[in-house]
């Protein structure tokens, strides 16, 4: 799934005064059903005169991973309603697990990436194997 992100850089008195900001985002599905949002949001930000640089970028996001994350969070949230659950303790445990997961993701992200042509080849092979099962 593609995410379209409007990023901007505010006018700065000195380099590094402000970081790059996310000013709007939408999925590729939202962009198809409401393409005016992209143009309108950019026009709104340009009209504010707060930003000297704006750009739309697209980022590929693993939709299955997003769905898995949402399902996991839903499952954890259901425990909040159980009698005898210490919500603060549950939240602390969830935060600790998320911090561990983020650390692992950062370390994995530092590993060399598979070239895109290998990834496409692997994915098509995987789809063919799954389809033949």
mmCIF file of C-alpha atoms in Angstrom:
data_model
loop_
_atom_site.group_PDB
_atom_site.id
_atom_site.type_symbol
_atom_site.label_atom_id
_atom_site.label_comp_id
_atom_site.label_asym_id
_atom_site.label_seq_id
_atom_site.Cartn_x
_atom_site.Cartn_y
_atom_site.Cartn_z
ATOM 1 C CA UNK A 1 0.000 0.000 0.000
ATOM 2 C CA UNK A 2 1.262 3.458 -0.807
ATOM 3 C CA UNK A 3 1.037 6.291 1.679
ATOM 4 C CA UNK A 4 1.141 9.799 0.256
ATOM 5 C CA UNK A 5 2.709 12.256 2.707
ATOM 6 C CA UNK A 6 2.832 16.030 2.462
ATOM 7 C CA UNK A 7 6.030 17.131 4.156
ATOM 8 C CA UNK A 8 7.088 20.674 4.780
ATOM 9 C CA UNK A 9 9.919 22.793 6.074
ATOM 10 C CA UNK A 10 9.012 25.960 7.958
ATOM 11 C CA UNK A 11 10.797 29.228 7.275
ATOM 12 C CA UNK A 12 13.840 29.202 9.553
ATOM 13 C CA UNK A 13 15.872 31.960 11.186
ATOM 14 C CA UNK A 14 18.847 29.576 11.144
ATOM 15 C CA UNK A 15 19.484 26.107 9.667
ATOM 16 C CA UNK A 16 18.065 23.347 11.810
ATOM 17 C CA UNK A 17 15.656 25.549 13.754
ATOM 18 C CA UNK A 18 12.748 23.319 12.722
ATOM 19 C CA UNK A 19 12.558 19.732 11.593
ATOM 20 C CA UNK A 20 10.655 18.529 8.578
ATOM 21 C CA UNK A 21 6.966 18.149 9.427
ATOM 22 C CA UNK A 22 4.249 15.803 8.237
ATOM 23 C CA UNK A 23 1.399 18.060 7.127
ATOM 24 C CA UNK A 24 -0.966 15.509 5.694
ATOM 25 C CA UNK A 25 -1.178 11.874 4.753
ATOM 26 C CA UNK A 26 -3.485 9.537 2.916
ATOM 27 C CA UNK A 27 -3.414 6.042 1.512
ATOM 28 C CA UNK A 28 -3.455 5.308 -2.180
ATOM 29 C CA UNK A 29 -7.063 4.177 -1.766
ATOM 30 C CA UNK A 30 -8.047 7.510 -0.216
ATOM 31 C CA UNK A 31 -6.191 9.351 -2.989
ATOM 32 C CA UNK A 32 -8.237 7.519 -5.621
ATOM 33 C CA UNK A 33 -11.550 8.363 -3.984
ATOM 34 C CA UNK A 34 -10.657 11.924 -2.928
ATOM 35 C CA UNK A 35 -7.818 13.287 -5.123
ATOM 36 C CA UNK A 36 -8.820 16.879 -4.366
ATOM 37 C CA UNK A 37 -7.523 16.478 -0.816
ATOM 38 C CA UNK A 38 -3.929 16.318 -2.040
ATOM 39 C CA UNK A 39 -4.239 19.536 -4.027
ATOM 40 C CA UNK A 40 -6.329 21.321 -1.398
ATOM 41 C CA UNK A 41 -4.007 20.457 1.478
ATOM 42 C CA UNK A 42 -0.936 21.604 -0.433
ATOM 43 C CA UNK A 43 -2.672 24.851 -1.462
ATOM 44 C CA UNK A 44 -3.702 25.445 2.153
ATOM 45 C CA UNK A 45 -0.132 24.987 3.402
ATOM 46 C CA UNK A 46 1.349 27.142 0.640
ATOM 47 C CA UNK A 47 -1.220 29.840 1.424
ATOM 48 C CA UNK A 48 -0.250 29.876 5.104
ATOM 49 C CA UNK A 49 3.192 31.338 4.264
ATOM 50 C CA UNK A 50 4.631 29.338 7.177
ATOM 51 C CA UNK A 51 6.552 26.953 4.950
ATOM 52 C CA UNK A 52 9.274 27.610 2.433
ATOM 53 C CA UNK A 53 9.416 24.024 1.142
ATOM 54 C CA UNK A 54 6.609 21.520 0.551
ATOM 55 C CA UNK A 55 6.634 18.168 -1.190
ATOM 56 C CA UNK A 56 4.411 15.126 -1.593
ATOM 57 C CA UNK A 57 6.284 11.879 -1.189
ATOM 58 C CA UNK A 58 5.016 8.333 -1.497
ATOM 59 C CA UNK A 59 6.134 5.562 0.819
ATOM 60 C CA UNK A 60 5.445 1.867 0.381
ATOM 61 C CA UNK A 61 3.921 0.291 3.489
ATOM 62 C CA UNK A 62 3.386 -3.418 4.062
ATOM 63 C CA UNK A 63 -0.405 -3.580 4.295
ATOM 64 C CA UNK A 64 -0.340 -7.038 5.906
ATOM 65 C CA UNK A 65 1.977 -5.728 8.626
ATOM 66 C CA UNK A 66 -0.376 -2.809 9.279
ATOM 67 C CA UNK A 67 -3.341 -5.179 9.508
ATOM 68 C CA UNK A 68 -1.412 -7.459 11.886
ATOM 69 C CA UNK A 69 -0.487 -4.496 14.076
ATOM 70 C CA UNK A 70 -4.085 -3.297 14.205
ATOM 71 C CA UNK A 71 -5.338 -6.791 15.045
ATOM 72 C CA UNK A 72 -2.738 -7.154 17.804
ATOM 73 C CA UNK A 73 -3.659 -3.803 19.320
ATOM 74 C CA UNK A 74 -7.369 -4.735 19.156
ATOM 75 C CA UNK A 75 -6.669 -8.018 20.934
ATOM 76 C CA UNK A 76 -4.658 -6.296 23.664
ATOM 77 C CA UNK A 77 -7.303 -3.603 24.090
ATOM 78 C CA UNK A 78 -9.956 -6.255 24.726
ATOM 79 C CA UNK A 79 -8.117 -7.264 27.926
ATOM 80 C CA UNK A 80 -8.759 -3.805 29.415
ATOM 81 C CA UNK A 81 -12.388 -4.713 30.041
ATOM 82 C CA UNK A 82 -11.611 -7.941 31.881
ATOM 83 C CA UNK A 83 -12.309 -7.907 35.637
ATOM 84 C CA UNK A 84 -9.168 -7.688 37.772
ATOM 85 C CA UNK A 85 -6.935 -6.298 35.004
ATOM 86 C CA UNK A 86 -4.593 -3.549 36.190
ATOM 87 C CA UNK A 87 -4.801 -1.221 33.180
ATOM 88 C CA UNK A 88 -1.669 0.747 34.156
ATOM 89 C CA UNK A 89 0.314 -2.481 34.446
ATOM 90 C CA UNK A 90 -1.064 -3.715 31.113
ATOM 91 C CA UNK A 91 -0.141 -0.416 29.431
ATOM 92 C CA UNK A 92 3.377 -0.602 30.887
ATOM 93 C CA UNK A 93 3.783 -4.160 29.591
ATOM 94 C CA UNK A 94 2.512 -3.147 26.148
ATOM 95 C CA UNK A 95 4.906 -0.163 26.080
ATOM 96 C CA UNK A 96 7.830 -2.416 27.047
ATOM 97 C CA UNK A 97 6.933 -4.909 24.321
ATOM 98 C CA UNK A 98 6.608 -2.112 21.783
ATOM 99 C CA UNK A 99 9.987 -0.650 22.762
ATOM 100 C CA UNK A 100 11.564 -4.082 22.318
ATOM 101 C CA UNK A 101 9.850 -4.544 18.969
ATOM 102 C CA UNK A 102 10.988 -1.073 17.834
ATOM 103 C CA UNK A 103 14.580 -1.867 18.845
ATOM 104 C CA UNK A 104 14.453 -5.102 16.850
ATOM 105 C CA UNK A 105 12.954 -3.284 13.863
ATOM 106 C CA UNK A 106 15.746 -0.670 13.999
ATOM 107 C CA UNK A 107 18.379 -3.391 14.051
ATOM 108 C CA UNK A 108 16.705 -5.263 11.222
ATOM 109 C CA UNK A 109 16.394 -2.018 9.284
ATOM 110 C CA UNK A 110 20.155 -1.586 9.472
ATOM 111 C CA UNK A 111 20.689 -4.872 7.638
ATOM 112 C CA UNK A 112 21.400 -4.744 3.903
ATOM 113 C CA UNK A 113 18.239 -4.699 1.823
ATOM 114 C CA UNK A 114 17.353 -7.183 -0.883
ATOM 115 C CA UNK A 115 17.591 -5.590 -4.349
ATOM 116 C CA UNK A 116 14.135 -4.734 -5.695
ATOM 117 C CA UNK A 117 14.432 -7.140 -8.627
ATOM 118 C CA UNK A 118 15.171 -10.025 -6.217
ATOM 119 C CA UNK A 119 12.243 -9.044 -4.046
ATOM 120 C CA UNK A 120 9.858 -8.968 -7.030
ATOM 121 C CA UNK A 121 11.157 -12.343 -8.191
ATOM 122 C CA UNK A 122 10.809 -13.822 -4.709
ATOM 123 C CA UNK A 123 7.295 -12.434 -4.253
ATOM 124 C CA UNK A 124 6.085 -13.758 -7.617
ATOM 125 C CA UNK A 125 7.600 -17.171 -6.830
ATOM 126 C CA UNK A 126 5.939 -17.148 -3.400
ATOM 127 C CA UNK A 127 2.549 -16.209 -4.880
ATOM 128 C CA UNK A 128 2.844 -19.018 -7.423
ATOM 129 C CA UNK A 129 3.690 -21.551 -4.712
ATOM 130 C CA UNK A 130 0.791 -20.401 -2.534
ATOM 131 C CA UNK A 131 -1.619 -20.436 -5.491
ATOM 132 C CA UNK A 132 -0.609 -24.002 -6.382
ATOM 133 C CA UNK A 133 -1.136 -25.225 -2.810
#
